Coordinates of C-alpha atoms and ligand atoms in Angstrom, one line a residue:
M1 CA 0.0 0.0 -0.1
T2 CA 1.3 3.5 -1.0
T3 CA 0.4 5.1 2.3
A4 CA 2.2 2.3 4.4
T5 CA 5.6 2.4 2.5
M6 CA 8.7 3.9 4.2
Y7 CA 11.3 5.4 2.2
E8 CA 14.9 6.4 3.3
T9 CA 15.0 9.8 1.6
I10 CA 11.6 10.9 0.9
L11 CA 8.2 11.3 2.9
T12 CA 5.1 10.1 1.3
E13 CA 1.4 10.8 2.3
V14 CA -2.1 10.4 0.7
K15 CA -4.6 13.1 1.4
N16 CA -7.7 13.9 -0.4
E17 CA -6.8 11.6 -3.4
I18 CA -3.5 13.2 -3.9
F19 CA -0.1 11.5 -3.2
Y20 CA 2.5 13.8 -1.6
I21 CA 6.2 13.2 -2.2
T22 CA 8.6 15.4 -0.2
I23 CA 12.4 15.1 -0.8
N24 CA 13.7 14.8 2.8
R25 CA 17.3 15.9 2.9
E26 CA 16.9 19.5 3.8
S27 CA 20.5 19.8 5.5
K28 CA 21.9 19.0 1.9
L29 CA 19.4 21.2 0.2
N30 CA 17.5 18.1 -0.9
A31 CA 20.3 17.1 -3.2
L32 CA 19.4 14.1 -5.1
N33 CA 21.7 11.1 -4.3
I34 CA 21.0 7.8 -6.0
Q35 CA 18.9 6.5 -3.2
T36 CA 16.7 9.6 -3.5
L37 CA 16.1 9.0 -7.1
T38 CA 15.3 5.3 -6.4
D39 CA 12.8 6.3 -3.7
I40 CA 11.1 8.8 -6.0
K41 CA 11.0 6.3 -8.6
N42 CA 9.5 3.6 -6.6
A43 CA 7.1 6.0 -5.0
V44 CA 5.8 7.1 -8.4
L45 CA 5.6 3.7 -10.0
S46 CA 3.5 2.7 -6.8
I47 CA 0.7 4.9 -7.7
Y48 CA 0.5 4.1 -11.4
P49 CA -2.3 1.4 -10.9
S50 CA -4.2 3.2 -8.2
T51 CA -7.7 4.0 -8.9
D52 CA -7.9 6.3 -5.7
I53 CA -5.0 8.6 -6.2
K54 CA -5.9 11.4 -8.8
G55 CA -2.6 13.2 -8.9
V56 CA 0.8 13.8 -7.3
I57 CA 2.6 16.7 -5.7
L58 CA 6.4 16.5 -5.5
T59 CA 8.2 19.1 -3.4
G60 CA 11.3 19.5 -1.2
A61 CA 11.5 19.8 2.6
G62 CA 11.9 23.3 3.8
E63 CA 11.7 26.6 2.0
K64 CA 15.5 26.8 0.9
A65 CA 15.7 24.1 -2.0
F66 CA 13.3 22.0 -3.9
A67 CA 16.6 20.2 -4.9
A68 CA 20.2 21.7 -5.4
G69 CA 21.1 19.2 -8.0
A70 CA 22.5 15.7 -8.0
D71 CA 24.7 14.9 -4.9
I72 CA 27.9 16.1 -5.9
A73 CA 29.8 14.5 -3.1
E74 CA 28.4 11.2 -4.2
F75 CA 29.4 11.3 -8.0
A76 CA 32.5 13.5 -7.6
N77 CA 34.8 10.2 -7.8
F78 CA 32.6 8.2 -10.4
N79 CA 34.5 6.7 -13.2
V80 CA 33.2 6.8 -16.9
E81 CA 31.0 3.5 -16.5
E82 CA 29.6 4.8 -13.1
G83 CA 28.9 8.2 -14.5
T84 CA 27.0 6.6 -17.6
R85 CA 25.0 4.4 -15.4
M86 CA 24.1 7.3 -13.1
S87 CA 22.8 9.4 -16.2
A88 CA 20.9 6.4 -17.5
E89 CA 19.3 5.7 -14.3
G90 CA 18.5 9.2 -13.7
H91 CA 16.8 9.2 -17.2
A92 CA 14.7 6.3 -16.3
V93 CA 13.5 8.0 -12.9
L94 CA 12.6 11.1 -14.6
N95 CA 10.9 9.2 -17.5
A96 CA 8.8 7.4 -14.9
I97 CA 7.5 10.7 -13.8
E98 CA 6.9 12.0 -17.2
N99 CA 5.0 8.9 -18.1
C100 CA 3.0 8.8 -15.0
P101 CA -0.7 8.2 -15.9
K102 CA -1.7 10.8 -13.2
P103 CA -0.7 14.5 -13.2
V104 CA 2.4 15.2 -11.4
I105 CA 3.0 18.9 -10.0
A106 CA 6.4 20.2 -8.9
A107 CA 5.8 22.5 -6.0
V108 CA 9.2 24.3 -6.1
N109 CA 10.3 26.5 -3.3
G110 CA 14.0 27.8 -3.2
F111 CA 16.8 26.3 -5.5
A112 CA 15.9 24.0 -8.5
L113 CA 19.2 23.4 -9.6
G114 CA 20.9 21.0 -12.0
G115 CA 19.2 17.7 -11.3
G116 CA 16.7 19.5 -9.3
N117 CA 15.6 21.6 -12.2
E118 CA 15.7 18.3 -14.5
L119 CA 13.4 16.7 -11.8
A120 CA 10.9 19.6 -11.9
M121 CA 10.9 19.6 -15.8
A122 CA 9.9 15.9 -15.8
C123 CA 6.8 16.8 -13.8
H124 CA 3.7 17.9 -15.8
I125 CA 3.3 21.2 -14.2
R126 CA 5.6 23.4 -12.3
I127 CA 4.4 25.8 -9.4
A128 CA 7.2 28.2 -8.0
G129 CA 7.4 30.1 -4.8
E130 CA 8.4 33.7 -5.5
K131 CA 11.8 33.1 -4.0
A132 CA 12.6 30.0 -6.1
K133 CA 15.7 30.0 -8.3
F134 CA 16.3 28.0 -11.4
G135 CA 19.4 26.9 -13.4
Q136 CA 21.6 24.4 -15.0
P137 CA 24.8 25.1 -13.2
E138 CA 26.6 21.9 -14.3
V139 CA 29.2 23.7 -16.6
N140 CA 30.5 25.3 -13.6
L141 CA 31.6 21.8 -12.4
G142 CA 33.0 20.9 -15.9
I143 CA 30.2 18.7 -16.9
T144 CA 26.8 18.8 -18.8
P145 CA 23.6 18.0 -17.4
G146 CA 22.8 14.3 -17.1
Y147 CA 19.2 13.9 -16.4
A148 CA 17.8 15.2 -19.7
G149 CA 18.4 18.8 -18.9
T150 CA 19.6 19.5 -22.5
Q151 CA 16.4 18.0 -23.9
R152 CA 13.7 19.1 -21.6
L153 CA 14.7 22.6 -21.0
A154 CA 15.0 23.3 -24.8
Q155 CA 11.5 21.7 -25.1
L156 CA 10.0 23.9 -22.5
I157 CA 11.6 27.5 -23.1
G158 CA 13.1 27.0 -26.8
K159 CA 16.7 26.2 -28.2
G160 CA 18.1 29.7 -27.9
R161 CA 17.0 30.4 -24.2
A162 CA 18.0 26.9 -23.2
L163 CA 21.4 27.1 -24.8
E164 CA 22.0 30.5 -22.9
L165 CA 21.0 29.0 -19.5
L166 CA 22.9 25.7 -20.1
M167 CA 26.2 27.6 -21.3
T168 CA 26.1 30.6 -18.8
A169 CA 25.0 28.6 -15.7
D170 CA 22.9 31.6 -14.9
L171 CA 20.4 31.3 -11.9
I172 CA 17.1 32.7 -12.9
P173 CA 14.4 34.0 -10.5
A174 CA 10.9 32.5 -10.5
Q175 CA 9.4 35.5 -12.4
R176 CA 12.0 35.1 -15.1
A177 CA 11.4 31.3 -15.2
Y178 CA 7.6 32.3 -15.6
E179 CA 8.3 34.5 -18.4
M180 CA 10.3 31.9 -20.2
G181 CA 7.6 29.2 -19.9
L182 CA 9.8 27.1 -17.5
V183 CA 7.1 27.6 -14.7
N184 CA 3.4 27.6 -14.9
H185 CA 2.6 29.9 -12.0
V186 CA 4.5 32.1 -9.4
V187 CA 2.9 32.1 -6.1
P188 CA 3.9 33.6 -2.5
V189 CA 6.2 31.1 -0.8
D190 CA 3.6 29.6 1.6
Q191 CA 1.1 28.8 -1.4
V192 CA 3.1 26.5 -3.6
I193 CA 1.3 23.5 -2.3
T194 CA -2.2 25.2 -2.1
K195 CA -1.8 26.4 -5.7
S196 CA -0.9 22.7 -6.7
E197 CA -3.9 21.4 -4.8
E198 CA -6.2 23.9 -6.5
I199 CA -4.9 22.8 -10.0
L200 CA -5.4 19.1 -9.0
S201 CA -8.9 19.7 -7.6
K202 CA -9.8 20.7 -11.1
I203 CA -8.1 17.8 -13.0
K204 CA -9.7 15.4 -10.3
T205 CA -13.2 16.1 -11.7
K206 CA -12.3 15.0 -15.2
S207 CA -12.2 11.4 -16.6
P208 CA -9.0 9.9 -15.3
L209 CA -8.9 7.8 -18.6
A210 CA -8.9 11.2 -20.6
I211 CA -6.2 12.7 -18.3
A212 CA -3.9 9.6 -18.7
S213 CA -4.6 9.9 -22.4
V214 CA -3.6 13.4 -22.7
I215 CA -0.3 12.7 -21.0
R216 CA 0.5 9.9 -23.4
C217 CA -0.4 12.0 -26.5
V218 CA 1.6 15.0 -25.4
N219 CA 4.6 13.0 -24.4
A220 CA 4.3 11.0 -27.8
H221 CA 5.3 14.2 -29.7
Y222 CA 8.9 14.1 -27.8
E223 CA 9.3 10.3 -28.3
K224 CA 11.5 9.9 -31.5
K225 CA 9.9 6.5 -32.3
L226 CA 6.4 7.8 -32.2
D227 CA 4.3 9.9 -34.2
G228 CA 2.4 12.0 -31.9
N229 CA -0.5 12.6 -34.3
N230 CA -1.0 9.1 -34.8
V231 CA -0.9 8.4 -31.2
E232 CA -3.6 11.0 -30.6
I233 CA -5.8 9.6 -33.5
N234 CA -5.8 6.1 -31.9
E235 CA -6.4 7.4 -28.4
F236 CA -9.2 9.6 -29.6
G237 CA -10.8 6.8 -31.3
N238 CA -10.6 4.4 -28.3
F239 CA -12.6 6.8 -26.2
F240 CA -15.7 5.9 -28.2
G241 CA -15.6 2.4 -26.5
S242 CA -15.5 3.9 -23.1
E243 CA -18.1 4.5 -20.2
D244 CA -16.4 7.8 -19.3
F245 CA -17.0 9.3 -22.8
K246 CA -20.6 8.1 -22.8
E247 CA -21.1 9.8 -19.2
G248 CA -19.4 12.9 -20.3
T249 CA -21.4 13.5 -23.3
V250 CA -24.7 12.4 -21.6
A251 CA -24.1 14.7 -18.6
F252 CA -23.5 17.6 -20.9
M253 CA -26.8 16.9 -22.7
E254 CA -28.6 16.4 -19.4
K255 CA -27.2 19.6 -18.2
R256 CA -25.5 18.0 -15.2
K257 CA -21.9 17.4 -14.1
A258 CA -20.3 14.1 -15.2
D259 CA -19.5 11.6 -12.7
F260 CA -16.6 9.8 -14.2
K261 CA -15.5 6.2 -13.0
G262 CA -12.4 5.8 -15.0
K263 CA -13.9 3.1 -17.1
Ligands
COA301 N1 25.2 18.0 -3.8 C1 25.6 17.8 -2.7 N2 25.6 18.6 -1.6 C2 24.9 19.7 -1.7 C3 24.6 20.2 -3.0 C4 24.7 19.2 -4.2 N3 24.2 19.6 -5.5 N4 23.9 21.5 -2.9 C5 24.1 21.8 -1.7 N5 24.6 20.6 -1.0 C6 25.1 20.9 0.5 C7 26.2 21.5 0.9 O1 27.5 20.8 0.5 C8 26.1 21.8 2.2 O2 26.5 20.7 2.9 P1 27.3 20.8 4.3 O3 26.4 21.8 5.2 O4 27.5 19.5 5.0 O5 28.6 21.5 4.0 C9 24.5 22.1 2.4 O6 24.0 21.5 1.3 C10 24.2 23.5 2.3 O7 24.7 24.1 1.2 P2 25.6 25.4 1.1 O8 26.3 25.5 -0.1 O9 26.2 25.6 2.4 O10 24.4 26.6 1.0 P3 24.4 27.9 0.3 O11 23.3 28.7 0.8 O12 25.7 28.6 0.8 O13 24.7 27.7 -1.2 C11 23.8 26.8 -3.4 C12 23.4 27.2 -2.0 C13 22.6 26.1 -3.9 C14 24.2 28.1 -4.3 C15 25.0 25.9 -3.3 O14 24.7 24.8 -2.4 C16 25.4 25.2 -4.6 O15 25.9 25.8 -5.3 N6 25.0 23.9 -4.8 C17 25.3 23.2 -5.9 C18 24.5 23.4 -7.1 C19 25.0 22.8 -8.2 O16 26.0 23.0 -8.9 N7 24.0 21.7 -8.6 C20 24.2 20.9 -9.8 C21 24.7 19.7 -9.5 S1 25.0 18.5 -10.8

């Protein structure tokens, strides 16, 4: 059961159909060591099949950091093989978030740097506290981003802006991240969770089948092997065999709120 699982580096909780994941390494600015990434992946995968959970909020403990990057102390002495494995595993964790059939919102206070920004970018929606700071400072360490930062940053803010941030290692404030399209909303520091909950409360009323399908279709655009338009055509057609689609259209015509069962 999701609620009962204990993890080493994260806290989890289920409340009002929302699964909360809090990275719990505050003294290290929630730096992402391998164990943290493993814990996040296992927690996210655990709710894939759930019909009770309608969304996920991922945040960092404290107000100073969402996550200040991959754990530099851990990887500083890695060799080529270990570095390659670290990156491949990081990609797999972030893909598990991006492909989660329920909406995942990153509630970001403080620093979202390097792997922290990459983690936030793997989520479907990002809410930033007004003191949050974003950036990919890896080149300061003489390395490139390893958790798909070069890919997702360009997808979210465009190639030119992404290249500038990646090459200068500049940290940008929340408002600038909003203007660039890196975050969806900027809110006062104490409202990142409530804003995330407000968005999920809207999504929760929709058909879970339709929400999962939207996620698949949008993600398909970025999958090299897939044609996003074809994925959408197939997904759309399949809804004509679902109960939720019948309920949605009948409820509209009967001028009432739809009661979706996820079937
Ligand atoms: N990996 C490992 N430990 C980290 C870390 C990271 N990415 N980011 C912060 N920490 C640790 C610090 O080592 C320190 O630990 P200590 O108290 O045991 O010495 C603790 O978190 C607090 O960080 P500190 O640097 O003292 O805080 P600060 O307010 O002076 O600076 C930052 C904050 C974010 C500017 C600074 O911590 C930083 O530059 N971090 C690295 C960011 C980065 O390069 N990320 C990309 C990694 S690929």
